[in-house]
Structure formats: structure tokens, C-alpha cells
Tab-separated table of C-alpha atoms in Angstrom:
chain	number	residue	atom	x	y	z
A	1	MET	CA	18.518	-1.777	10.840
A	2	LYS	CA	16.824	0.041	7.935
A	3	THR	CA	13.431	-0.855	6.458
A	4	LEU	CA	12.519	-0.529	2.848
A	5	SER	CA	8.798	-0.666	1.942
A	6	PRO	CA	7.262	-1.354	-1.506
A	7	THR	CA	6.035	2.230	-1.536
A	8	GLN	CA	9.463	3.590	-0.688
A	9	LYS	CA	11.103	1.391	-3.357
A	10	ARG	CA	8.638	2.550	-5.971
A	11	SER	CA	9.179	6.205	-4.934
A	12	TRP	CA	12.962	5.851	-5.336
A	13	LEU	CA	12.595	4.323	-8.798
A	14	GLU	CA	10.093	6.879	-10.051
A	15	CYS	CA	11.487	10.076	-8.558
A	16	ARG	CA	14.336	10.356	-6.084
A	17	GLY	CA	13.166	13.888	-5.311
A	18	GLN	CA	9.849	12.528	-4.035
A	19	TRP	CA	11.715	9.828	-2.056
A	20	ASP	CA	13.950	12.550	-0.513
A	21	TYR	CA	11.050	14.695	0.641
A	22	ASN	CA	9.100	11.758	2.098
A	23	TYR	CA	11.675	9.284	3.412
A	24	GLN	CA	14.771	11.366	4.019
A	25	MET	CA	13.288	14.701	5.155
A	26	GLY	CA	10.180	13.038	6.548
A	27	LEU	CA	7.697	15.683	5.273
A	28	VAL	CA	4.011	14.785	5.565
A	29	PRO	CA	1.020	17.037	4.722
A	30	THR	CA	-0.528	18.544	7.859
A	31	GLN	CA	-3.964	18.621	6.241
A	32	VAL	CA	-5.466	15.212	5.462
A	33	THR	CA	-8.184	15.259	2.753
A	34	GLU	CA	-11.556	13.840	3.530
A	35	ALA	CA	-11.002	11.146	0.892
A	36	MET	CA	-7.763	10.073	2.549
A	37	ASP	CA	-9.373	10.029	5.977
A	38	ALA	CA	-12.393	7.985	4.746
A	39	GLY	CA	-10.068	5.500	3.081
A	40	ARG	CA	-8.065	5.039	6.271
A	41	LYS	CA	-11.239	4.568	8.343
A	42	PHE	CA	-12.702	2.098	5.889
A	43	HIS	CA	-9.539	-0.020	6.151
A	44	GLU	CA	-9.873	-0.016	9.922
A	45	VAL	CA	-13.570	-0.995	9.730
A	46	LEU	CA	-12.770	-3.970	7.392
A	47	ALA	CA	-9.879	-5.084	9.632
A	48	ASP	CA	-12.325	-5.419	12.562
A	49	TYR	CA	-15.114	-6.804	10.425
A	50	TYR	CA	-12.905	-9.733	9.271
A	51	GLN	CA	-12.301	-10.694	12.912
A	52	VAL	CA	-16.076	-11.066	13.574
A	53	PRO	CA	-17.291	-14.703	13.274
A	54	TYR	CA	-18.890	-15.280	9.886
A	55	GLU	CA	-22.377	-16.009	11.338
A	56	GLU	CA	-22.332	-12.728	13.314
A	57	ARG	CA	-21.440	-10.434	10.425
A	58	SER	CA	-24.159	-8.020	9.377
A	59	GLU	CA	-24.773	-4.653	7.720
A	60	GLN	CA	-25.871	-3.355	11.131
A	61	TRP	CA	-22.486	-4.322	12.607
A	62	LEU	CA	-20.644	-2.425	9.849
A	63	VAL	CA	-22.899	0.630	10.288
A	64	ARG	CA	-22.272	0.678	14.087
A	65	ARG	CA	-18.510	0.302	13.658
A	66	CYS	CA	-18.365	3.051	11.045
A	67	GLY	CA	-20.678	5.572	12.702
A	68	GLU	CA	-23.618	6.951	10.768
A	69	ASP	CA	-22.331	10.529	11.066
A	70	ASP	CA	-19.298	9.643	8.929
A	71	GLU	CA	-21.056	9.993	5.516
A	72	ARG	CA	-18.114	9.492	3.229
A	73	THR	CA	-16.830	6.312	4.919
A	74	MET	CA	-20.472	5.111	5.188
A	75	LYS	CA	-20.811	5.276	1.354
A	76	PHE	CA	-17.886	2.852	1.138
A	77	VAL	CA	-19.427	0.583	3.797
A	78	ARG	CA	-22.810	0.512	2.057
A	79	GLN	CA	-21.289	-0.351	-1.291
A	80	TYR	CA	-19.113	-3.045	0.227
A	81	TRP	CA	-22.013	-4.659	2.037
A	82	LYS	CA	-24.219	-4.529	-1.111
A	83	ARG	CA	-21.581	-6.354	-3.148
A	84	PHE	CA	-19.996	-8.756	-0.632
A	85	GLY	CA	-22.335	-9.068	2.372
A	86	ARG	CA	-20.774	-11.379	4.969
A	87	ASP	CA	-17.880	-11.988	2.556
A	88	SER	CA	-17.432	-15.722	2.816
A	89	GLU	CA	-14.156	-15.446	0.905
A	90	VAL	CA	-12.391	-13.666	3.778
A	91	VAL	CA	-12.655	-15.959	6.744
A	92	GLY	CA	-9.919	-17.094	9.134
A	93	VAL	CA	-7.462	-14.399	8.075
A	94	GLN	CA	-4.792	-12.277	9.750
A	95	THR	CA	-5.494	-8.542	9.377
A	96	GLU	CA	-2.851	-5.849	9.073
A	97	ALA	CA	-0.385	-8.707	8.755
A	98	GLU	CA	3.344	-7.800	8.801
A	99	VAL	CA	5.760	-9.237	6.213
A	100	ARG	CA	9.540	-8.901	6.415
A	101	VAL	CA	12.378	-10.154	4.225
A	102	ASP	CA	16.108	-9.642	4.935
A	103	LEU	CA	17.808	-8.135	1.935
A	104	GLY	CA	21.309	-8.093	3.417
A	105	VAL	CA	23.800	-5.556	4.737
A	106	PHE	CA	24.312	-2.387	2.662
A	107	GLY	CA	26.781	0.134	3.946
A	108	ILE	CA	26.718	-0.501	7.656
A	109	ASP	CA	23.093	-1.399	8.053
A	110	LEU	CA	21.010	-4.552	7.638
A	111	VAL	CA	18.191	-3.597	5.261
A	112	VAL	CA	14.807	-5.384	5.506
A	113	ALA	CA	11.968	-5.315	2.993
A	114	HIS	CA	8.889	-4.543	5.089
A	115	ALA	CA	5.224	-4.291	4.408
A	116	PHE	CA	1.748	-4.701	5.871
A	117	VAL	CA	-1.108	-6.422	4.000
A	118	ASP	CA	-4.743	-5.754	4.722
A	119	ALA	CA	-5.516	-9.448	5.151
A	120	LEU	CA	-3.503	-12.639	4.878
A	121	LYS	CA	-4.354	-16.321	4.797
A	122	VAL	CA	-1.669	-19.052	4.683
A	123	THR	CA	-2.518	-22.663	3.848
A	124	PRO	CA	-0.205	-25.639	3.158
A	125	GLU	CA	-0.847	-25.249	-0.544
A	126	LYS	CA	-0.849	-21.424	-1.057
A	127	VAL	CA	-0.776	-17.941	0.299
A	128	ILE	CA	-3.613	-15.427	-0.288
A	129	PHE	CA	-3.447	-11.750	0.559
A	130	TRP	CA	-6.060	-9.024	0.196
A	131	GLU	CA	-5.543	-5.419	-0.599
A	132	HIS	CA	-8.308	-2.785	-0.327
A	133	LYS	CA	-8.456	0.407	-2.427
A	134	THR	CA	-10.989	3.246	-2.114
A	135	GLY	CA	-11.917	6.363	-3.993
A	136	GLU	CA	-14.723	8.075	-5.798
A	137	LYS	CA	-13.844	6.061	-8.882
A	138	PRO	CA	-10.843	3.800	-8.093
A	139	ASP	CA	-8.696	2.832	-11.054
A	140	GLN	CA	-9.622	-0.866	-10.837
A	141	GLU	CA	-7.409	-2.191	-13.648
A	142	PHE	CA	-4.324	-0.338	-12.337
A	143	TYR	CA	-4.739	-1.493	-8.829
A	144	ALA	CA	-5.414	-5.132	-9.882
A	145	PHE	CA	-2.937	-5.670	-12.736
A	146	PHE	CA	-0.397	-2.821	-13.079
A	147	ASN	CA	0.401	-1.752	-9.532
A	148	PRO	CA	4.082	-2.743	-8.904
A	149	GLN	CA	3.449	-2.747	-5.132
A	150	ILE	CA	1.123	-5.682	-5.476
A	151	TYR	CA	3.840	-7.723	-7.164
A	152	ASP	CA	6.427	-6.609	-4.584
A	153	ILE	CA	4.295	-7.884	-1.768
A	154	GLY	CA	3.638	-11.070	-3.700
A	155	TRP	CA	7.412	-11.600	-4.007
A	156	MET	CA	7.944	-10.931	-0.295
A	157	LEU	CA	5.256	-13.511	0.627
A	158	TRP	CA	6.900	-16.041	-1.727
A	159	GLU	CA	10.199	-15.457	-0.067
A	160	VAL	CA	8.764	-16.088	3.372
A	161	TYR	CA	6.486	-19.074	2.613
A	162	LYS	CA	7.930	-20.584	-0.559
A	163	ARG	CA	4.520	-21.502	-2.119
A	164	PRO	CA	2.183	-20.088	-4.727
A	165	VAL	CA	0.804	-16.581	-3.940
A	166	ARG	CA	-2.592	-15.125	-4.938
A	167	CYS	CA	-3.700	-11.543	-4.515
A	168	VAL	CA	-7.323	-10.406	-4.148
A	169	VAL	CA	-7.779	-6.654	-4.824
A	170	THR	CA	-11.010	-5.129	-3.507
A	171	CYS	CA	-11.850	-1.727	-4.991
A	172	VAL	CA	-14.724	0.262	-3.352
A	173	GLY	CA	-15.990	3.571	-4.648
A	174	SER	CA	-19.128	5.642	-4.129
A	175	GLY	CA	-20.555	4.024	-7.217
A	176	GLY	CA	-19.965	0.354	-6.506
A	177	ALA	CA	-17.475	-2.348	-5.400
A	178	TRP	CA	-15.368	-4.770	-7.421
A	179	ARG	CA	-12.987	-7.588	-6.719
A	180	TYR	CA	-10.115	-9.055	-8.701
A	181	ASP	CA	-8.495	-12.365	-7.867
A	182	MET	CA	-5.191	-13.104	-9.566
A	183	ALA	CA	-2.239	-15.471	-9.205
A	184	MET	CA	1.209	-13.995	-8.914
A	185	PRO	CA	3.478	-15.036	-11.804
A	186	SER	CA	5.293	-18.304	-11.106
A	187	ASP	CA	8.619	-16.784	-12.028
A	188	LEU	CA	8.067	-13.590	-9.976
A	189	HIS	CA	10.974	-14.465	-7.603
A	190	LYS	CA	13.644	-14.718	-10.325
A	191	ASN	CA	14.488	-11.087	-10.805
A	192	THR	CA	12.601	-9.300	-8.003
A	193	ARG	CA	15.198	-9.823	-5.214
A	194	GLU	CA	17.887	-8.320	-7.516
A	195	GLU	CA	15.780	-5.236	-8.051
A	196	TRP	CA	15.193	-4.775	-4.261
A	197	GLU	CA	18.912	-5.280	-3.564
A	198	GLU	CA	19.905	-2.744	-6.158
A	199	VAL	CA	17.590	-0.146	-4.663
A	200	ALA	CA	18.947	-0.896	-1.182
A	201	LYS	CA	22.490	-0.528	-2.489
A	202	ASP	CA	21.663	2.752	-4.329
A	203	ILE	CA	20.191	4.297	-1.157
A	204	TYR	CA	22.372	2.981	1.718
A	205	GLU	CA	25.619	2.044	0.016
A	206	ARG	CA	26.199	4.012	-3.176
A	207	ARG	CA	24.211	6.996	-1.804
A	208	LEU	CA	23.310	8.108	-5.305
A	209	PRO	CA	22.455	11.839	-5.779
A	210	ILE	CA	18.855	13.115	-5.558
A	211	ILE	CA	17.357	13.647	-9.045
A	212	TYR	CA	14.014	15.348	-9.613
A	213	THR	CA	12.211	13.359	-12.343
A	214	ARG	CA	9.336	14.922	-14.301
A	215	THR	CA	6.520	12.401	-14.859
A	216	LEU	CA	2.790	12.453	-15.754
A	217	ASN	CA	2.071	12.046	-11.991
A	218	CYS	CA	3.931	15.169	-10.868
A	219	LYS	CA	0.919	17.330	-10.352
A	220	ARG	CA	-0.734	14.652	-8.208
A	221	CYS	CA	2.340	14.506	-5.943
A	222	PHE	CA	2.131	16.080	-2.420
A	223	TYR	CA	5.522	17.656	-3.047
A	224	TYR	CA	4.857	19.176	-6.430
A	225	GLU	CA	4.952	22.801	-5.326
A	226	LEU	CA	8.167	22.200	-3.280
A	227	CYS	CA	9.815	20.403	-6.171
A	228	PHE	CA	8.852	23.008	-8.714
A	229	ALA	CA	10.231	25.769	-6.504
A	230	ARG	CA	13.493	23.866	-5.910
A	231	VAL	CA	14.253	23.116	-9.583
A	232	THR	CA	13.321	26.672	-10.722
A	233	GLY	CA	15.095	28.487	-7.878
A	234	GLY	CA	11.895	29.688	-6.218
A	235	LEU	CA	10.857	29.928	-2.582
A	236	GLU	CA	10.181	26.535	-0.975
A	237	ASP	CA	7.144	26.784	1.336
A	238	TYR	CA	7.209	24.102	4.043
A	239	SER	CA	4.306	25.579	6.069
A	240	MET	CA	1.872	22.872	4.815
A	241	PHE	CA	4.065	20.028	6.078
A	242	GLY	CA	4.896	18.360	9.357
A	243	ARG	CA	7.689	15.856	9.977
A	244	LYS	CA	7.582	12.126	10.692
A	245	GLU	CA	10.255	9.924	12.102
A	246	THR	CA	12.551	8.740	9.341
A	247	GLN	CA	14.758	5.634	9.048
């Protein structure tokens, strides 16, 4: 069985070279930035916080869970508490919830669309999922309205539960916290499965060649230096990367 995540799908569509480095070769940076580490820890703190009974939630609980010596993550925690407090909107949810949708057999393997959502609540009438984004100044509008991964996860949840889906995006930065609540388009399911199936077919059945695509995001890519060296015939330096298990 092969798994295909929204991030992997987006990577394939935007730049197959990036996909190759990440998902085929399994290259991961050996040095994690402070911002990345703080974002990961903040997600962990909120996952635990949402499991605390509403009446027992407090700023002190968040501070203890975070650890006062972790200044960068603490900034996120303080801003979150200042804006949302006990957060009555997020009660009775599953955290780090797994979502899976069978796409079919491509080549010789069953391919499954696979994702985790930060928080999930399923009722007889609708499905709500929460996604958290952090940064010094997170791009709120992009994360809320233009991020294709949000819509991919919305489609996956529609496929599983066959009911209306809403997404709540929480953006937390050092200067404040914001939240956007939006309904997934009612016709989201019409063309999305076909797009997923085409990507699965390209990767696992057609085995299309790797193409290095130049975009405005190239210099923000972890693999920029490797990619530049490869396309210009230079020396590829892999010393800053480790390897993860690939599928």
C-alpha cells in the first residue's frame, strides 16, 4: 500500500523535483529552525489542551505544559490565551485525527489519500476540522482561503462522512492570534477525486519523469541549493540532510 498526503500531492503538482528530494529520496534537513520547533511544540500543547475538560482549562495549565523556559513557544501560547481563553468552540474533539480515503490500485499498489488534522468534530449534521498555523507573521488569508491542502482535507472528510464540512483555521503569531471559519464549497467533491487519481496515476503507474520547476517559492524551498546545483551541473551537497523512511 502507498499513501499520498495533501502535502505530497501539492509538491508533485508544483515541482516534481521537490517531490523527488522529499518523498522519493527521503531527504530531510538535519537542522530544525527555532521557528519550526516552536510551531511543532505549540501544536502538541494545543492537542493536549483540547483534551482538558473545559472548566479546568486555564492560562496556568498552558504555561505549565509549554514550559516557561521555551520563550518562542510561550509567545504563541500567550497570544492564543489572550485571544481565545478556554476556547469554548473547541470542545469534545478528536486531536491529531487520522483521515484515509482509498483512491484505487495504481500500478501494483493500493494508493490511499492520507492526512492528519489538528482537531476534528463529527456531528450528524456536519463535520468541523481545525488547522493551526504559526509564525512571526503568519499569512492569514493564504492559510484560510488559498491553501489547497485545506480543500484537499475538506474533500477527504466529505468522502468519509458524506456531510457538509467546515474548516476553522487558527493563525497564531508573536503579534496576535486570528481565526477564520469557512464552509467547504458544496461542489468540492465533483472534481477533486479525479485530481487525486491523476496524481496517483502519474506517480505510481505512468511514472512520469522528474522535472525541476522554477517558481516564486524556489528560494524558500529546503532543496533550493541542491536543485540549483543539479540543473546547472554543479556539486550537490547532501551534508545538511538526513534520510527518512519513504513509501
